[in-house]
Amino acid sequence: MASGVKPRVKVPKKASVGETITIKTLISHKMESGQRKDDDGNIIPRSIINRFTADFNGQNVVDVTLEPAISTNPYFQFEAVVPESGEFKFTWYDDDGSVYDTSKKITVG
């Protein structure tokens, strides 16, 4: 994982069958636009999170394409219905080819 890039996710540990839950995600990322210069006058290469996905038990729940105007440390909050126990997988894709992911399990009963 690139220096300083850290995904954080909040998913309830338990839910009832068919319950709608709220999921919150945040990734610490500079979101460099490619238009700034460093102290030596060199252009800092563009490096932004350009896509975010969330899957539950292998099925896509959210797929978002991000544009250069997105803020530093992108935050997403969304709702999902959980029909069964399983695992959410969250993935962020960076312009530089880096991929950041994390997973959270939820128990449904």
N, CA and C atoms as an extended XYZ file, in Angstrom:
327
Properties=species:S:1:pos:R:3:atomname:S:1:resname:S:1:resid:I:1 pbc="F F F"
N         0.842       -1.173        0.000 N   MET     1
C         0.000        0.000        0.000 CA  MET     1
C         0.888        1.237        0.000 C   MET     1
N         0.523        2.219       -0.796 N   ALA     2
C         1.309        3.441       -0.884 CA  ALA     2
C         1.361        4.127        0.476 C   ALA     2
N         2.428        4.850        0.687 N   SER     3
C         2.621        5.549        1.949 CA  SER     3
C         1.468        6.503        2.244 C   SER     3
N         0.913        6.372        3.447 N   GLY     4
C        -0.126        7.288        3.874 CA  GLY     4
C        -1.533        6.949        3.400 C   GLY     4
N        -1.689        5.946        2.542 N   VAL     5
C        -3.023        5.586        2.054 CA  VAL     5
C        -3.597        4.524        2.985 C   VAL     5
N        -4.740        4.857        3.597 N   LYS     6
C        -5.327        3.939        4.566 CA  LYS     6
C        -6.844        3.921        4.434 C   LYS     6
N        -7.412        2.774        4.013 N   PRO     7
C        -8.877        2.685        3.972 CA  PRO     7
C        -9.449        2.376        5.349 C   PRO     7
N       -10.593        3.008        5.649 N   ARG     8
C       -11.313        2.734        6.895 CA  ARG     8
C       -12.771        2.485        6.543 C   ARG     8
N       -13.342        1.486        7.192 N   VAL     9
C       -14.715        1.079        6.883 CA  VAL     9
C       -15.457        0.799        8.175 C   VAL     9
N       -16.727        1.210        8.217 N   LYS    10
C       -17.575        0.913        9.368 CA  LYS    10
C       -18.806        0.159        8.873 C   LYS    10
N       -18.910       -1.111        9.301 N   VAL    11
C       -20.030       -1.984        8.966 CA  VAL    11
C       -20.537       -2.573       10.284 C   VAL    11
N       -21.856       -2.609       10.506 N   PRO    12
C       -22.351       -3.246       11.738 CA  PRO    12
C       -21.878       -4.695       11.807 C   PRO    12
N       -21.614       -5.179       13.018 N   LYS    13
C       -21.167       -6.571       13.170 CA  LYS    13
C       -22.319       -7.548       13.017 C   LYS    13
N       -23.547       -7.086       13.368 N   LYS    14
C       -24.725       -7.956       13.316 CA  LYS    14
C       -25.894       -7.210       12.693 C   LYS    14
N       -26.798       -7.982       12.065 N   ALA    15
C       -28.024       -7.418       11.486 CA  ALA    15
C       -29.064       -8.526       11.414 C   ALA    15
N       -30.307       -8.134       11.217 N   SER    16
C       -31.395       -9.090       11.016 CA  SER    16
C       -31.527       -9.396        9.534 C   SER    16
N       -32.099      -10.541        9.195 N   VAL    17
C       -32.313      -10.916        7.803 CA  VAL    17
C       -33.122       -9.821        7.101 C   VAL    17
N       -32.634       -9.354        5.972 N   GLY    18
C       -33.336       -8.338        5.187 CA  GLY    18
C       -33.216       -6.923        5.715 C   GLY    18
N       -32.472       -6.734        6.783 N   GLU    19
C       -32.306       -5.398        7.365 CA  GLU    19
C       -31.472       -4.511        6.441 C   GLU    19
N       -31.855       -3.235        6.396 N   THR    20
C       -31.057       -2.252        5.669 CA  THR    20
C       -30.047       -1.668        6.642 C   THR    20
N       -28.772       -1.786        6.298 N   ILE    21
C       -27.709       -1.268        7.160 CA  ILE    21
C       -27.024       -0.085        6.483 C   ILE    21
N       -26.375        0.735        7.281 N   THR    22
C       -25.608        1.864        6.760 CA  THR    22
C       -24.131        1.518        6.840 C   THR    22
N       -23.444        1.742        5.733 N   ILE    23
C       -22.014        1.466        5.635 CA  ILE    23
C       -21.306        2.789        5.370 C   ILE    23
N       -20.195        2.995        6.076 N   LYS    24
C       -19.408        4.216        5.911 CA  LYS    24
C       -17.978        3.836        5.549 C   LYS    24
N       -17.442        4.505        4.526 N   THR    25
C       -16.061        4.238        4.114 CA  THR    25
C       -15.310        5.553        3.943 C   THR    25
N       -14.031        5.519        4.240 N   LEU    26
C       -13.157        6.673        4.067 CA  LEU    26
C       -11.780        6.144        3.708 C   LEU    26
N       -11.129        6.775        2.759 N   ILE    27
C        -9.752        6.406        2.453 CA  ILE    27
C        -8.896        7.659        2.538 C   ILE    27
N        -7.825        7.562        3.316 N   SER    28
C        -6.881        8.673        3.432 CA  SER    28
C        -6.024        8.683        2.171 C   SER    28
N        -6.201        9.700        1.352 N   HIS    29
C        -5.495        9.786        0.071 CA  HIS    29
C        -5.391       11.244       -0.333 C   HIS    29
N        -4.231       11.662       -0.804 N   LYS    30
C        -4.000       13.068       -1.168 CA  LYS    30
C        -4.832       13.549       -2.345 C   LYS    30
N        -5.189       12.640       -3.247 N   MET    31
C        -5.939       13.000       -4.458 CA  MET    31
C        -5.197       14.113       -5.220 C   MET    31
N        -4.006       13.798       -5.672 N   GLU    32
C        -3.162       14.755       -6.388 CA  GLU    32
C        -3.681       14.958       -7.804 C   GLU    32
N        -3.984       16.197       -8.166 N   SER    33
C        -4.631       16.520       -9.442 CA  SER    33
C        -3.701       16.456      -10.651 C   SER    33
N        -2.398       16.533      -10.425 N   GLY    34
C        -1.456       16.567      -11.544 CA  GLY    34
C        -1.209       17.980      -12.052 C   GLY    34
N        -1.750       18.964      -11.369 N   GLN    35
C        -1.590       20.355      -11.810 CA  GLN    35
C        -0.736       21.182      -10.847 C   GLN    35
N        -0.339       20.583       -9.725 N   ARG    36
C         0.514       21.312       -8.782 CA  ARG    36
C         1.976       21.002       -9.056 C   ARG    36
N         2.848       21.879       -8.553 N   LYS    37
C         4.295       21.679       -8.687 CA  LYS    37
C         4.912       21.507       -7.306 C   LYS    37
N         6.006       20.728       -7.264 N   ASP    38
C         6.722       20.562       -6.008 CA  ASP    38
C         7.636       21.767       -5.779 C   ASP    38
N         8.432       21.734       -4.711 N   ASP    39
C         9.303       22.863       -4.363 CA  ASP    39
C        10.363       23.161       -5.424 C   ASP    39
N        10.691       22.155       -6.247 N   ASP    40
C        11.688       22.338       -7.307 CA  ASP    40
C        11.061       22.742       -8.640 C   ASP    40
N         9.735       22.926       -8.665 N   GLY    41
C         9.056       23.340       -9.890 CA  GLY    41
C         8.622       22.205      -10.787 C   GLY    41
N         8.809       20.974      -10.344 N   ASN    42
C         8.397       19.817      -11.131 CA  ASN    42
C         6.913       19.528      -10.888 C   ASN    42
N         6.218       19.150      -11.947 N   ILE    43
C         4.800       18.805      -11.809 CA  ILE    43
C         4.674       17.526      -10.992 C   ILE    43
N         3.805       17.565       -9.995 N   ILE    44
C         3.520       16.369       -9.195 CA  ILE    44
C         2.547       15.517      -10.001 C   ILE    44
N         2.906       14.264      -10.293 N   PRO    45
C         2.044       13.422      -11.131 CA  PRO    45
C         0.649       13.237      -10.542 C   PRO    45
N        -0.321       13.151      -11.439 N   ARG    46
C        -1.696       12.921      -11.016 CA  ARG    46
C        -1.793       11.562      -10.334 C   ARG    46
N        -2.496       11.533       -9.221 N   SER    47
C        -2.743       10.296       -8.488 CA  SER    47
C        -4.036       10.487       -7.724 C   SER    47
N        -5.128       10.004       -8.313 N   ILE    48
C        -6.424       10.111       -7.655 CA  ILE    48
C        -7.075        8.727       -7.583 C   ILE    48
N        -7.939        8.573       -6.619 N   ILE    49
C        -8.787        7.390       -6.578 CA  ILE    49
C        -9.829        7.610       -7.675 C   ILE    49
N        -9.860        6.730       -8.676 N   ASN    50
C       -10.766        6.943       -9.812 CA  ASN    50
C       -11.969        6.001       -9.824 C   ASN    50
N       -11.962        5.034       -8.876 N   ARG    51
C       -13.095        4.101       -8.824 CA  ARG    51
C       -13.182        3.493       -7.429 C   ARG    51
N       -14.404        3.282       -6.963 N   PHE    52
C       -14.656        2.624       -5.683 CA  PHE    52
C       -15.728        1.576       -5.894 C   PHE    52
N       -15.493        0.374       -5.380 N   THR    53
C       -16.502       -0.683       -5.469 CA  THR    53
C       -16.720       -1.317       -4.096 C   THR    53
N       -17.926       -1.823       -3.904 N   ALA    54
C       -18.255       -2.600       -2.711 CA  ALA    54
C       -19.033       -3.824       -3.169 C   ALA    54
N       -18.601       -4.978       -2.715 N   ASP    55
C       -19.256       -6.240       -3.049 CA  ASP    55
C       -19.670       -6.939       -1.761 C   ASP    55
N       -20.780       -7.676       -1.825 N   PHE    56
C       -21.221       -8.498       -0.698 CA  PHE    56
C       -21.316       -9.934       -1.176 C   PHE    56
N       -20.532      -10.803       -0.564 N   ASN    57
C       -20.485      -12.219       -0.947 CA  ASN    57
C       -20.308      -12.379       -2.458 C   ASN    57
N       -19.435      -11.560       -3.023 N   GLY    58
C       -19.108      -11.659       -4.442 CA  GLY    58
C       -20.050      -10.935       -5.383 C   GLY    58
N       -21.110      -10.341       -4.869 N   GLN    59
C       -22.072       -9.620       -5.714 CA  GLN    59
C       -21.880       -8.119       -5.534 C   GLN    59
N       -21.789       -7.400       -6.644 N   ASN    60
C       -21.557       -5.958       -6.573 CA  ASN    60
C       -22.739       -5.235       -5.952 C   ASN    60
N       -22.440       -4.312       -5.040 N   VAL    61
C       -23.442       -3.496       -4.366 CA  VAL    61
C       -23.315       -2.042       -4.807 C   VAL    61
N       -22.075       -1.564       -4.921 N   VAL    62
C       -21.788       -0.179       -5.308 CA  VAL    62
C       -20.602       -0.179       -6.260 C   VAL    62
N       -20.689        0.641       -7.310 N   ASP    63
C       -19.568        0.826       -8.242 CA  ASP    63
C       -19.600        2.293       -8.667 C   ASP    63
N       -18.625        3.069       -8.201 N   VAL    64
C       -18.610        4.514       -8.424 CA  VAL    64
C       -17.360        4.909       -9.197 C   VAL    64
N       -17.537        5.692      -10.244 N   THR    65
C       -16.417        6.278      -10.972 CA  THR    65
C       -16.202        7.690      -10.447 C   THR    65
N       -14.963        8.000      -10.077 N   LEU    66
C       -14.632        9.298       -9.501 CA  LEU    66
C       -13.888       10.160      -10.521 C   LEU    66
N       -14.105       11.445      -10.455 N   GLU    67
C       -13.475       12.405      -11.357 CA  GLU    67
C       -12.421       13.210      -10.597 C   GLU    67
N       -11.526       13.918      -11.310 N   PRO    68
C       -10.441       14.651      -10.651 CA  PRO    68
C       -10.891       15.687       -9.621 C   PRO    68
N       -12.102       16.170       -9.688 N   ALA    69
C       -12.551       17.205       -8.754 CA  ALA    69
C       -12.941       16.649       -7.384 C   ALA    69
N       -12.872       15.336       -7.186 N   ILE    70
C       -13.239       14.747       -5.901 CA  ILE    70
C       -12.267       15.217       -4.819 C   ILE    70
N       -12.763       15.369       -3.616 N   SER    71
C       -11.945       15.919       -2.531 CA  SER    71
C       -10.904       14.925       -2.027 C   SER    71
N        -9.954       15.467       -1.284 N   THR    72
C        -8.978       14.651       -0.577 CA  THR    72
C        -9.734       13.746        0.394 C   THR    72
N        -9.224       12.553        0.627 N   ASN    73
C        -9.806       11.597        1.575 CA  ASN    73
C       -11.283       11.303        1.272 C   ASN    73
N       -11.564       10.711        0.104 N   PRO    74
C       -12.961       10.458       -0.281 CA  PRO    74
C       -13.731        9.619        0.746 C   PRO    74
N       -14.937       10.075        1.054 N   TYR    75
C       -15.826        9.439        2.019 CA  TYR    75
C       -17.098        9.017        1.296 C   TYR    75
N       -17.535        7.787        1.555 N   PHE    76
C       -18.797        7.308        1.006 CA  PHE    76
C       -19.637        6.731        2.132 C   PHE    76
N       -20.927        7.019        2.081 N   GLN    77
C       -21.889        6.396        2.983 CA  GLN    77
C       -23.024        5.888        2.114 C   GLN    77
N       -23.407        4.636        2.321 N   PHE    78
C       -24.492        4.073        1.533 CA  PHE    78
C       -25.207        3.003        2.354 C   PHE    78
N       -26.380        2.618        1.880 N   GLU    79
C       -27.164        1.582        2.550 CA  GLU    79
C       -27.153        0.309        1.718 C   GLU    79
N       -27.259       -0.808        2.410 N   ALA    80
C       -27.319       -2.101        1.738 CA  ALA    80
C       -28.241       -3.013        2.539 C   ALA    80
N       -28.940       -3.885        1.843 N   VAL    81
C       -29.789       -4.892        2.481 CA  VAL    81
C       -28.965       -6.166        2.591 C   VAL    81
N       -28.953       -6.752        3.786 N   VAL    82
C       -28.177       -7.970        3.988 CA  VAL    82
C       -29.113       -9.173        4.158 C   VAL    82
N       -29.135      -10.066        3.169 N   PRO    83
C       -30.026      -11.218        3.217 CA  PRO    83
C       -29.464      -12.394        4.016 C   PRO    83
N       -28.147      -12.370        4.267 N   GLU    84
C       -27.479      -13.500        4.917 CA  GLU    84
C       -26.163      -13.026        5.513 C   GLU    84
N       -25.573      -13.855        6.353 N   SER    85
C       -24.239      -13.547        6.877 CA  SER    85
C       -23.248      -13.572        5.727 C   SER    85
N       -22.212      -12.785        5.852 N   GLY    86
C       -21.220      -12.780        4.786 CA  GLY    86
C       -20.168      -11.718        4.976 C   GLY    86
N       -19.551      -11.365        3.852 N   GLU    87
C       -18.431      -10.433        3.895 CA  GLU    87
C       -18.575       -9.364        2.826 C   GLU    87
N       -18.387       -8.145        3.247 N   PHE    88
C       -18.297       -7.021        2.319 CA  PHE    88
C       -16.835       -6.841        1.951 C   PHE    88
N       -16.577       -6.616        0.675 N   LYS    89
C       -15.223       -6.299        0.204 CA  LYS    89
C       -15.282       -4.921       -0.433 C   LYS    89
N       -14.387       -4.052        0.001 N   PHE    90
C       -14.327       -2.675       -0.481 CA  PHE    90
C       -13.012       -2.480       -1.218 C   PHE    90
N       -13.077       -1.880       -2.424 N   THR    91
C       -11.878       -1.713       -3.239 CA  THR    91
C       -11.829       -0.301       -3.810 C   THR    91
N       -10.661        0.320       -3.669 N   TRP    92
C       -10.399        1.640       -4.240 CA  TRP    92
C        -9.303        1.475       -5.286 C   TRP    92
N        -9.492        2.113       -6.459 N   TYR    93
C        -8.537        2.015       -7.566 CA  TYR    93
C        -7.897        3.378       -7.792 C   TYR    93
N        -6.570        3.403       -7.873 N   ASP    94
C        -5.803        4.634       -8.027 CA  ASP    94
C        -5.319        4.765       -9.475 C   ASP    94
N        -5.216        6.012       -9.937 N   ASP    95
C        -4.678        6.275      -11.285 CA  ASP    95
C        -3.328        5.619      -11.517 C   ASP    95
N        -2.507        5.551      -10.469 N   ASP    96
C        -1.146        5.028      -10.649 CA  ASP    96
C        -1.104        3.501      -10.700 C   ASP    96
N        -2.279        2.867      -10.716 N   GLY    97
C        -2.346        1.411      -10.800 CA  GLY    97
C        -2.478        0.720       -9.454 C   GLY    97
N        -2.309        1.476       -8.379 N   SER    98
C        -2.457        0.881       -7.050 CA  SER    98
C        -3.917        0.519       -6.791 C   SER    98
N        -4.098       -0.562       -6.052 N   VAL    99
C        -5.436       -1.000       -5.642 CA  VAL    99
C        -5.382       -1.199       -4.137 C   VAL    99
N        -6.346       -0.610       -3.449 N   TYR   100
C        -6.427       -0.715       -1.997 CA  TYR   100
C        -7.732       -1.423       -1.658 C   TYR   100
N        -7.660       -2.415       -0.772 N   ASP   101
C        -8.908       -3.085       -0.417 CA  ASP   101
C        -8.913       -3.499        1.046 C   ASP   101
N       -10.112       -3.707        1.525 N   THR   102
C       -10.312       -4.194        2.878 CA  THR   102
C       -11.654       -4.906        2.910 C   THR   102
N       -11.849       -5.745        3.899 N   SER   103
C       -13.081       -6.519        4.018 CA  SER   103
C       -13.623       -6.432        5.443 C   SER   103
N       -14.946       -6.582        5.549 N   LYS   104
C       -15.611       -6.614        6.850 CA  LYS   104
C       -16.702       -7.679        6.803 C   LYS   104
N       -16.767       -8.496        7.857 N   LYS   105
C       -17.797       -9.525        7.954 CA  LYS   105
C       -18.989       -9.000        8.734 C   LYS   105
N       -20.164       -9.564        8.418 N   ILE   106
C       -21.379       -9.253        9.144 CA  ILE   106
C       -22.129      -10.545        9.402 C   ILE   106
N       -22.675      -10.669       10.595 N   THR   107
C       -23.459      -11.839       10.971 CA  THR   107
C       -24.939      -11.477       10.937 C   THR   107
N       -25.703      -12.265       10.202 N   VAL   108
C       -27.136      -12.041       10.096 CA  VAL   108
C       -27.853      -13.176       10.820 C   VAL   108
N       -28.783      -12.794       11.687 N   GLY   109
C       -29.466      -13.834       12.431 CA  GLY   109
C       -30.833      -13.399       12.898 C   GLY   109
